[in-house]
Coordinates of C-alpha atoms in Angstrom, one line a residue:
Chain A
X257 CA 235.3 54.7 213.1
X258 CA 237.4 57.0 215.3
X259 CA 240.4 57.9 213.6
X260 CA 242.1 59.8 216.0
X261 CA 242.3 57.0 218.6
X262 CA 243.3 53.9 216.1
X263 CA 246.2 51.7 218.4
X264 CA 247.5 49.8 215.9
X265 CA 246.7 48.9 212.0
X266 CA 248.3 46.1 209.8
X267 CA 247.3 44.1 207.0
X268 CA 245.7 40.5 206.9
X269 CA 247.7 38.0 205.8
X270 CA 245.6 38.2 202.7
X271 CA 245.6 41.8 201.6
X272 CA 242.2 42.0 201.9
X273 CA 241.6 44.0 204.5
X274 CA 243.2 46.3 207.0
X275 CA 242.9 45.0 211.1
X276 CA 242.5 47.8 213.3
X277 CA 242.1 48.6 217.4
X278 CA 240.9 51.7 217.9
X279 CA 240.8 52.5 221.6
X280 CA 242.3 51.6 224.7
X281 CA 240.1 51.3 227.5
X282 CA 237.4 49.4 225.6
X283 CA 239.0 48.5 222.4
X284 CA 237.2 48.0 218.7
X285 CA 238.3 45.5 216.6
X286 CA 238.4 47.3 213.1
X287 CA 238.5 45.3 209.5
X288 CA 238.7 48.2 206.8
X289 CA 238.4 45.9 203.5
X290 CA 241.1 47.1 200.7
X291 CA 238.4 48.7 198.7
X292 CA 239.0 52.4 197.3
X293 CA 234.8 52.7 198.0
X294 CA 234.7 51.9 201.1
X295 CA 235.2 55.9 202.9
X296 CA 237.3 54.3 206.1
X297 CA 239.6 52.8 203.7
X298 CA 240.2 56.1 201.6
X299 CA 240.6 57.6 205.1
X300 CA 243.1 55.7 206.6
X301 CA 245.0 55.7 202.9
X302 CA 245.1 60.0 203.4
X303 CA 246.2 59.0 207.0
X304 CA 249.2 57.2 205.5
X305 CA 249.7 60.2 202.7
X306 CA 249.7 63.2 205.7
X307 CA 252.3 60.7 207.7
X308 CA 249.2 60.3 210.4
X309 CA 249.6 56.5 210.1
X310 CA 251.3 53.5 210.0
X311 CA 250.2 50.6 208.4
X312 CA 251.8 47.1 209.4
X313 CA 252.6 45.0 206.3
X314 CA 250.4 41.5 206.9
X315 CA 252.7 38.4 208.5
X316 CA 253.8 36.0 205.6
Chain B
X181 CA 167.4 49.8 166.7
X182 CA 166.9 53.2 165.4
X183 CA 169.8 55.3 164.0
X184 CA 169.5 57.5 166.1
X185 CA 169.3 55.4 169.2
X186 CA 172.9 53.9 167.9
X187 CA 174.2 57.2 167.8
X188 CA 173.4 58.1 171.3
X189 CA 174.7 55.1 172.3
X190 CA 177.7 55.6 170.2
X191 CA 178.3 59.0 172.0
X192 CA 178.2 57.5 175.1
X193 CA 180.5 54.9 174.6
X194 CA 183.0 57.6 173.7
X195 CA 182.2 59.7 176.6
X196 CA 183.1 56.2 178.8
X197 CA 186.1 56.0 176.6
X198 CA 187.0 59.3 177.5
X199 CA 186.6 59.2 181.0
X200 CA 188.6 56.0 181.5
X201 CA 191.5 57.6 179.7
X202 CA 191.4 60.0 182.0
X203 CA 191.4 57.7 184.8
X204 CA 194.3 55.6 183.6
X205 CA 196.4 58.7 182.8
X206 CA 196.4 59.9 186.0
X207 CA 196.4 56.5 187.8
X208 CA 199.6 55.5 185.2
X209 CA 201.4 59.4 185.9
X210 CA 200.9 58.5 189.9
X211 CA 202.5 55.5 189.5
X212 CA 205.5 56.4 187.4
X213 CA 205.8 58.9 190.3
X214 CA 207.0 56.4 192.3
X215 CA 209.2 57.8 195.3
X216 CA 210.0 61.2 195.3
X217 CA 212.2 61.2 198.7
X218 CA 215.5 61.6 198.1
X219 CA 216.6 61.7 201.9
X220 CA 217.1 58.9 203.8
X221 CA 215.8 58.1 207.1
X222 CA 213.9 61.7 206.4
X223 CA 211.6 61.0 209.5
X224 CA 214.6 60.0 211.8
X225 CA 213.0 56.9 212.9
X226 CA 215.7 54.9 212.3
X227 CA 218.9 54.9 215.0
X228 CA 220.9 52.5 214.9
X229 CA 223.8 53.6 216.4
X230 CA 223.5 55.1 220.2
X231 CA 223.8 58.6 221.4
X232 CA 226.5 60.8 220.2
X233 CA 228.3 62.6 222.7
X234 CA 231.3 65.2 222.5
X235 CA 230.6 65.9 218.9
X236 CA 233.4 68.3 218.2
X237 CA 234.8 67.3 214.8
X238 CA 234.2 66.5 210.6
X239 CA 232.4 63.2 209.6
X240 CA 230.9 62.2 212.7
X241 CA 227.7 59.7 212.5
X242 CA 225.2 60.8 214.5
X243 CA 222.5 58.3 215.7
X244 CA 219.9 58.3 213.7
X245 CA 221.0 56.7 210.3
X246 CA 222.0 58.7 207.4
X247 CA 223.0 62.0 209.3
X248 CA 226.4 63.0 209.8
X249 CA 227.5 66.0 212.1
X250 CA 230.4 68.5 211.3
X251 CA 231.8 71.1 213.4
X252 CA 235.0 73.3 214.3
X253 CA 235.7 75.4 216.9
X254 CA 235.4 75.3 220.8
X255 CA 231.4 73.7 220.2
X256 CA 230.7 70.3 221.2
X257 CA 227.2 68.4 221.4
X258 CA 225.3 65.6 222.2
X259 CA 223.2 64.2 219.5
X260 CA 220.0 62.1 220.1
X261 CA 217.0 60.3 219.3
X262 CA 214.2 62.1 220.7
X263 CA 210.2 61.7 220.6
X264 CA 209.6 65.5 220.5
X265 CA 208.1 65.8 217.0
X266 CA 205.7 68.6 215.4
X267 CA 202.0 68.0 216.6
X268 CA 199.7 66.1 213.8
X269 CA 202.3 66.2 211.2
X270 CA 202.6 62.2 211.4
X271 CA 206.1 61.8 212.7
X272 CA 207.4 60.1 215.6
X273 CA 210.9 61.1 216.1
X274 CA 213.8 63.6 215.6
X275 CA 217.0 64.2 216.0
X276 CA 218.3 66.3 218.9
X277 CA 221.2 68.0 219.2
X278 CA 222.1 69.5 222.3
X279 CA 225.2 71.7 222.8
X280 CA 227.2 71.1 225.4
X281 CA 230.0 73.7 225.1
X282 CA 228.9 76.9 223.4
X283 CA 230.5 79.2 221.1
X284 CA 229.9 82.7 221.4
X285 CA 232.8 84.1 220.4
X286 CA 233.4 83.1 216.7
X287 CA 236.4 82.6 215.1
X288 CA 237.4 82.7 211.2
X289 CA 236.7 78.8 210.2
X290 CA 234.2 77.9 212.7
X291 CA 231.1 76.2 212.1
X292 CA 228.0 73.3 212.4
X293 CA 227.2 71.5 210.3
X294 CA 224.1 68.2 209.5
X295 CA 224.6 66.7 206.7
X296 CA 223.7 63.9 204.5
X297 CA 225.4 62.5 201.5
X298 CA 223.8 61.2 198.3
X299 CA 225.3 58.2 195.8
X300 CA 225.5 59.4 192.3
X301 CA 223.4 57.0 190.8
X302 CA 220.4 57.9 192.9
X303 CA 220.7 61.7 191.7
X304 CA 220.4 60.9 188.1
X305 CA 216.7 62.4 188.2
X306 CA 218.1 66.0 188.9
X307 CA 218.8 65.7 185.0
X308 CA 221.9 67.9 186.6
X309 CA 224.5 69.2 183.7
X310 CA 221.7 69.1 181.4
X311 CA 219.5 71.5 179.6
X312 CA 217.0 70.0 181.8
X313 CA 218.2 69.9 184.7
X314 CA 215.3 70.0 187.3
X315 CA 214.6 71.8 190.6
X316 CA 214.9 70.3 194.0
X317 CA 213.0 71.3 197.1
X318 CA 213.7 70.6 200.2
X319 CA 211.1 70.0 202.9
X320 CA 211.9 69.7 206.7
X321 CA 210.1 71.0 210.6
X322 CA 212.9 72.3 212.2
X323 CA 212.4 73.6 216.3
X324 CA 215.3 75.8 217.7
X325 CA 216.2 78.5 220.5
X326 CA 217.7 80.8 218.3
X327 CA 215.3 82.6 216.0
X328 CA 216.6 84.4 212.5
X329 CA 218.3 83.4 209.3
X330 CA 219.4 79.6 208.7
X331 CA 221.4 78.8 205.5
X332 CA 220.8 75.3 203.5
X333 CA 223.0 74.3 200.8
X334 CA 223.7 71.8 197.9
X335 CA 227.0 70.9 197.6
X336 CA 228.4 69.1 194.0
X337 CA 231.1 66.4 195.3
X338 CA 232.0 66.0 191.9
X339 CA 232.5 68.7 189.4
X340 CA 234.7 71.2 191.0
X341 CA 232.9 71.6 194.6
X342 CA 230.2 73.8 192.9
X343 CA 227.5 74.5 195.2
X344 CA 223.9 76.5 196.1
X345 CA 222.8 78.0 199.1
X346 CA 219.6 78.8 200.3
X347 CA 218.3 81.1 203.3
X348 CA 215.3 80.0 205.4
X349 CA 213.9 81.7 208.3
X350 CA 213.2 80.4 212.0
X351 CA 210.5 82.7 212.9
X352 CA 209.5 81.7 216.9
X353 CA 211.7 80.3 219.3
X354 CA 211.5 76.6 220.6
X355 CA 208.4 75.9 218.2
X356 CA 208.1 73.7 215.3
X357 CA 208.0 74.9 212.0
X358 CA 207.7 73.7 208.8
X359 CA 210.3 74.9 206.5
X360 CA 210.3 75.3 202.4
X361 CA 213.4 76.2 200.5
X362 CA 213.7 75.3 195.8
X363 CA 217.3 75.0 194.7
X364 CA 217.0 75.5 191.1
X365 CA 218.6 73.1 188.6
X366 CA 222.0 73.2 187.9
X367 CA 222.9 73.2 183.9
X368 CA 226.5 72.6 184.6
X369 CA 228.1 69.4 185.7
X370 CA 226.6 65.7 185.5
X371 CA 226.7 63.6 188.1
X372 CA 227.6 59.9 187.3
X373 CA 225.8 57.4 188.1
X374 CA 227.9 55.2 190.5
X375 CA 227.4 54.3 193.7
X376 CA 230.0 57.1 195.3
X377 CA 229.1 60.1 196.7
X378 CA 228.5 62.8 194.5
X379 CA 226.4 65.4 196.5
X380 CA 225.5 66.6 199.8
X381 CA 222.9 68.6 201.8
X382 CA 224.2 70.9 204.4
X383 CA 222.3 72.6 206.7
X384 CA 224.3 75.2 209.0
X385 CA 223.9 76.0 212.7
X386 CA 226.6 78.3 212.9
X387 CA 229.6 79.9 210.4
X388 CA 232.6 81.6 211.2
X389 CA 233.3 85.0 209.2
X390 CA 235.1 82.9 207.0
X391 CA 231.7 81.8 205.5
X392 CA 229.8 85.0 206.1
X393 CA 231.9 87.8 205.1
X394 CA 230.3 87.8 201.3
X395 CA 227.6 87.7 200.0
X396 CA 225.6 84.3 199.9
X397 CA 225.5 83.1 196.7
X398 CA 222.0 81.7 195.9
X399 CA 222.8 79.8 192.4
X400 CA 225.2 77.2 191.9
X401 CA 228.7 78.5 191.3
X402 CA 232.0 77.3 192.3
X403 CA 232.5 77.2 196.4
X404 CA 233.4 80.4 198.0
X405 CA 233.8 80.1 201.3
X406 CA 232.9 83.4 202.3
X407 CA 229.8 83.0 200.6
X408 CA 228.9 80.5 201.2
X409 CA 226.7 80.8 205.1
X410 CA 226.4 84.7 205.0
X411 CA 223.5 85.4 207.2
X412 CA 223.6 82.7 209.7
X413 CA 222.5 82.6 213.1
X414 CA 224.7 81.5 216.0
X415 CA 222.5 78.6 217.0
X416 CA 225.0 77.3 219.1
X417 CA 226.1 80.3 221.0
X418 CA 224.7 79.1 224.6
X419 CA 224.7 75.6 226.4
X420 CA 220.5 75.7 226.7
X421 CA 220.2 75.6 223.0
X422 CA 218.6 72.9 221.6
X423 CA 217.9 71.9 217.6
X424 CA 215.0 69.7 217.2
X425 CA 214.8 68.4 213.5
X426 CA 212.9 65.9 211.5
X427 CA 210.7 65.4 208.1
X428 CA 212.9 65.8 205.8
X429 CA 212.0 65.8 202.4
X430 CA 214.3 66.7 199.3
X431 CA 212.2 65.7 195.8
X432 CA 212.5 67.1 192.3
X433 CA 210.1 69.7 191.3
X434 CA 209.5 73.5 192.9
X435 CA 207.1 72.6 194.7
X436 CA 206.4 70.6 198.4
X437 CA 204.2 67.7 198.2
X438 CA 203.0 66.1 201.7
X439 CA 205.9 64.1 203.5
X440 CA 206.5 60.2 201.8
X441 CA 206.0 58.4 204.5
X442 CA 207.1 54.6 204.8
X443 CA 207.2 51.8 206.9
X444 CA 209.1 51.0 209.4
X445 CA 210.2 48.4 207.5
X446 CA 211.2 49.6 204.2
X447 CA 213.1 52.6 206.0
X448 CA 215.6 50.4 207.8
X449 CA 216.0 48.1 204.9
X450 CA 217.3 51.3 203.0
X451 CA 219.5 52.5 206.0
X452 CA 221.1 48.6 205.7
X453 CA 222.4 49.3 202.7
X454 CA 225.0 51.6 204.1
X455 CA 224.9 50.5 208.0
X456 CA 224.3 46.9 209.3
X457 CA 223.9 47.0 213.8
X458 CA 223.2 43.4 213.9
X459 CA 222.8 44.1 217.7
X460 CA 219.8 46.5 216.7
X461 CA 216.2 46.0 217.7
X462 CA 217.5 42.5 219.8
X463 CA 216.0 42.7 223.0
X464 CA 218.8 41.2 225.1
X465 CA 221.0 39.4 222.5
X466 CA 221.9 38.3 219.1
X467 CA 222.3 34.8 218.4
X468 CA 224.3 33.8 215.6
X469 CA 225.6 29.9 214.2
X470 CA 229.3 29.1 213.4
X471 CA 230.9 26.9 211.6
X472 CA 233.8 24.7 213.6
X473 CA 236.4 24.8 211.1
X474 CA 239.4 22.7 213.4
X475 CA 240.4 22.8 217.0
X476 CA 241.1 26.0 217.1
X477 CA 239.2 27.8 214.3
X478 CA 235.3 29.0 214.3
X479 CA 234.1 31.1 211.3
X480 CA 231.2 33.2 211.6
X481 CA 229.1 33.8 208.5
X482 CA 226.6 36.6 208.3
X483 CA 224.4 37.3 205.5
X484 CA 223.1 40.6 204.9
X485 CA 219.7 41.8 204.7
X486 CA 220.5 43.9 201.8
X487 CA 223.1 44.3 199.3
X488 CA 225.6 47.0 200.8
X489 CA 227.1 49.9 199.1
X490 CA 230.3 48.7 198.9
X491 CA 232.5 46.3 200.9
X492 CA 231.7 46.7 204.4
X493 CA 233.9 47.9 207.4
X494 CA 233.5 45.7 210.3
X495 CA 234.0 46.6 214.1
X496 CA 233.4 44.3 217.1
X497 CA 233.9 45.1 220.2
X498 CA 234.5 41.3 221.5
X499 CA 237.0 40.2 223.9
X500 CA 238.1 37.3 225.8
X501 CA 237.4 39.5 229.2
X502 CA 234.3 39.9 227.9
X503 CA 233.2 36.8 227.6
X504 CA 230.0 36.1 230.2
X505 CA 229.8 32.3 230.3
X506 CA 225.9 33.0 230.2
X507 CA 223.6 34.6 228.1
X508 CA 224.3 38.5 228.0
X509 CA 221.7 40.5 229.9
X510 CA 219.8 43.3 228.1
X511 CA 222.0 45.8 226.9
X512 CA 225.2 44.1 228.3
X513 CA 228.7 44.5 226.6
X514 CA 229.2 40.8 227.0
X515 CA 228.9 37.6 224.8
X516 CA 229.4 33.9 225.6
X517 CA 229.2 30.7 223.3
X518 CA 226.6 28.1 223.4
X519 CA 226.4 24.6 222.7
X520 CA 223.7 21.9 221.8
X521 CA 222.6 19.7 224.6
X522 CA 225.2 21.4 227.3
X523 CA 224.3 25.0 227.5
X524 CA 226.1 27.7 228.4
X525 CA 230.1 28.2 228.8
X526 CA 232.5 30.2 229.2
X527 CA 235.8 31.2 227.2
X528 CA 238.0 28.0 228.0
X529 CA 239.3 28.0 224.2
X530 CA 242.2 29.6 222.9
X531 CA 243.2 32.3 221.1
X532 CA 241.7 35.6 221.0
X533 CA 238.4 36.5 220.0
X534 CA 239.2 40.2 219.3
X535 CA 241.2 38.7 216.2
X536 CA 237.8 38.1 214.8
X537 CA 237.9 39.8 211.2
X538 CA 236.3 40.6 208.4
X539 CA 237.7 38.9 205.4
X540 CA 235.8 37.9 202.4
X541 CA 233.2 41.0 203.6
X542 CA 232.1 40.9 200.3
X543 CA 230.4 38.1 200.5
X544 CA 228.8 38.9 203.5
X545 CA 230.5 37.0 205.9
X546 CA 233.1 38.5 208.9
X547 CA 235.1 35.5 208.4
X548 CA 237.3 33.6 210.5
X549 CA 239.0 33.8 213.8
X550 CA 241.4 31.8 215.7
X551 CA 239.7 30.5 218.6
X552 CA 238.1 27.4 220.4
X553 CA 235.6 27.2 222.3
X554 CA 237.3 24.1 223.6
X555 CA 234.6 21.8 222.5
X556 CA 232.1 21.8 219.2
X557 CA 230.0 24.8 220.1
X558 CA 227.6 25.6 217.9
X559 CA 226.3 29.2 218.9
X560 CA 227.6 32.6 220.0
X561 CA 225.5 34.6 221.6
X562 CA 226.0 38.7 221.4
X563 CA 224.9 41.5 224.0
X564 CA 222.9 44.4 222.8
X565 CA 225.9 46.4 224.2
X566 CA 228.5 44.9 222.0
X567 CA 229.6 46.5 219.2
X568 CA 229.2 43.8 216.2
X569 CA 228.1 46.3 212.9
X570 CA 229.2 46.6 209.2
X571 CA 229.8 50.3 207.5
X572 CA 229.4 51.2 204.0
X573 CA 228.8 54.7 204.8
X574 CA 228.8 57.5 202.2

């Protein structure tokens, strides 16, 4: 997953996971599930720590 | 029969006796040998990711599976596949690394980096943090421009970054060579057996006088930094150098037995465990059933061929645009639904197939997404060149 380029991140609806697009010219579609394992997850968590990312709350 | 004729046989008996014990002793100790490999995808026949370009950073995966690149400084490189391999050693591939932009000129905290990361519960065999804690030798062929010292290390994720460094040497340019290096056991600091990473092999292209200005330290200790790569070539110093690496071997013991090979098979259903392309080794396409929840709802299930790590990231790299309205040609970033007794179509449905997600991973499915096909499709079919994978990475 490339950090550096992620558009936009938000919750599902569920808190389950996290959506991501990472990319503009040829976009990913990202799920990070809410699991302190899983390494993007614990990544994206220090990007919201160092103030390197926002995370959407999910739509309710 | 005579005594002494039931003596003699007697005698022989034992001496049968004896020499099946033997046989089932060492038969029984080769089979509680089982594998001694620690490394995965050692031989670096498995790739399922494509070719790394622009490596210039921490973390990145490289494509053969299992391997990570790190780097800082001004050096970038492409990392391959490649079919250049040691003569009669019984490999077919390695990983290439080719730099791109060079770094002569370096700079404190500069460095290179391969690397691979271990889960605690696979290291319990190191019998580290114990009075019997046990060696671990490290195997590998390794074929690079730049001739002179190479540092290896050991690095402990777990107990306070303690580490052990080993030199090698790269004798003759652009030849293979096979090269041996014993990290003693460490006495100091279990691991636990879980399934997170707790250590890491490093092997070091280049390092910055912040990791040379020591002196290397060659048991484990607590991280140094400028200890830690003190001898360490500039392999990366010129855009015509080129690493060539592959049989990699890392097993307990102080000494190298002959390379573990394994199938095919059993090497990619150990790389699934952290890394899932379920593009890979399709020839044009991957076909996958859904299930037509509603009018405008399809849910895609997809069992895994192995358990994972952990919960799995999933990335796709679907989007309406991308949608072909026929089957995807080899290698194609397109995909295109399909449906029983009509064929092909194309993406009259609504909503957007880039909100496809991955909820309920655990179970192995990517879950649900708000789209119709506009009519009871049954199948979606998936280019090779799409990006449609699941990540438990280390």
């Amino acid at each position: 997953m490339d950090y550096s380029n992620i558009v936009s991140a938000k919750y599902t609806f569920d808190n389950e996971s996290i959506f991501c697009v990472v990319g503009t010219d040829n976009p990913l579609s990202v799920s990070v599930p809410v699991s302190t394992d899983n390494t993007d997850y614990q990544t994206l968590m220090q990007m919201v720590k160092d103030g390197d990312l926002t995370i959407t709350e999910a739509d309710v | 029969m005579t005594k002494a004729r039931e003596n003699s046989d007697y005698t022989g008996l034992q001496g049968d006796l004896a020499g099946l014990q033997t046989n089932i002793t060492a038969g029984d100790t080769a089979a509680r040998a089982g594998r001694r490999n620690l490394i995965l995808n050692g031989e670096m026949k498995v790739a399922q990711r494509p070719a790394a370009s622009g490596l210039n950073s921490y973390g990145a995966r490289l494509p053969v599976d299992g391997w990570l690149w790190g780097s800082g400084g001004a050096v970038e490189a492409t990392a391959t596949q490649s079919s250049d391999v040691p003569t009669g050693a019984g490999f077919s591939k390695s990983l290439k690394l080719d730099v791109t932009t060079a770094d002569s000129s370096l700079v404190s905290g500069d460095y290179v980096q391969l690397i691979q990361r271990f889960e605690g519960q696979n290291l319990q065999l190191m019998k580290k943090g114990t009075s019997s804690a046990e060696s671990l030798t490290l195997s590998f062929w390794i074929k690079t421009s730049v001739t002179g010292t190479y540092i290896a290390r050991l690095w402990d994720n777990e107990n306070s970054s303690r580490c052990i460094q080993k030199p090698y040497t790269v004798s003759v340019a652009n030849t293979w060579e096979k090269k041996t290096v014993v990290f003693e056991g460490d006495t100091t600091g279990a691991f636990s057996s879980d399934n997170l990473q707790r250590m890491n092999l490093t092997l070091w292209f280049m390092a910055g006088p912040n990791y040379t200005s020591g002196t290397l330290t060659t048991t484990w200790s607590p991280w140094v930094a400028a200890n830690g790569a003190v001898g360490q070539v500039n392999a990366v110093a010129s855009t015509s150098n080129d690493i060539y690496i592959t049989g990699f071997q890392l097993e307990t013991g102080s000494v190298a037995t002959d390379f573990e090979h394994l199938s095919f098979g059993e090497e990619l259903r150990l790389c699934y465990r952290y890394f899932y392309n379920l593009t890979y080794l399709h020839p044009t396409y991957a076909r996958f059933n859904f299930h037509y929840e509603a009018s405008a709802w399809i849910s895609l299930a997809i069992n895994f061929p192995v358990t994972m790590r952990t919960m799995a990231t999933f990335s796709h790299s679907l989007t309406n645009a991308k949608n072909k309205g026929s089957s995807p040609s080899a290698g194609e970033d397109k995909w295109c639904y399909y449906i029983q007794n009509t064929g092909f179509r194309g993406n009259a449905g609504s909503g957007n197939i880039s909100g496809l997600g991955g909820n309920g991973i655990t179970h192995g499915q990517c879950g649900t997404v708000n789209h119709s096909p506009n009519g009871h499709a049954s199948h979606i079919f998936i280019g090779t060149g799409c990006t449609f994978q699941f990540s438990a990475e280390l």
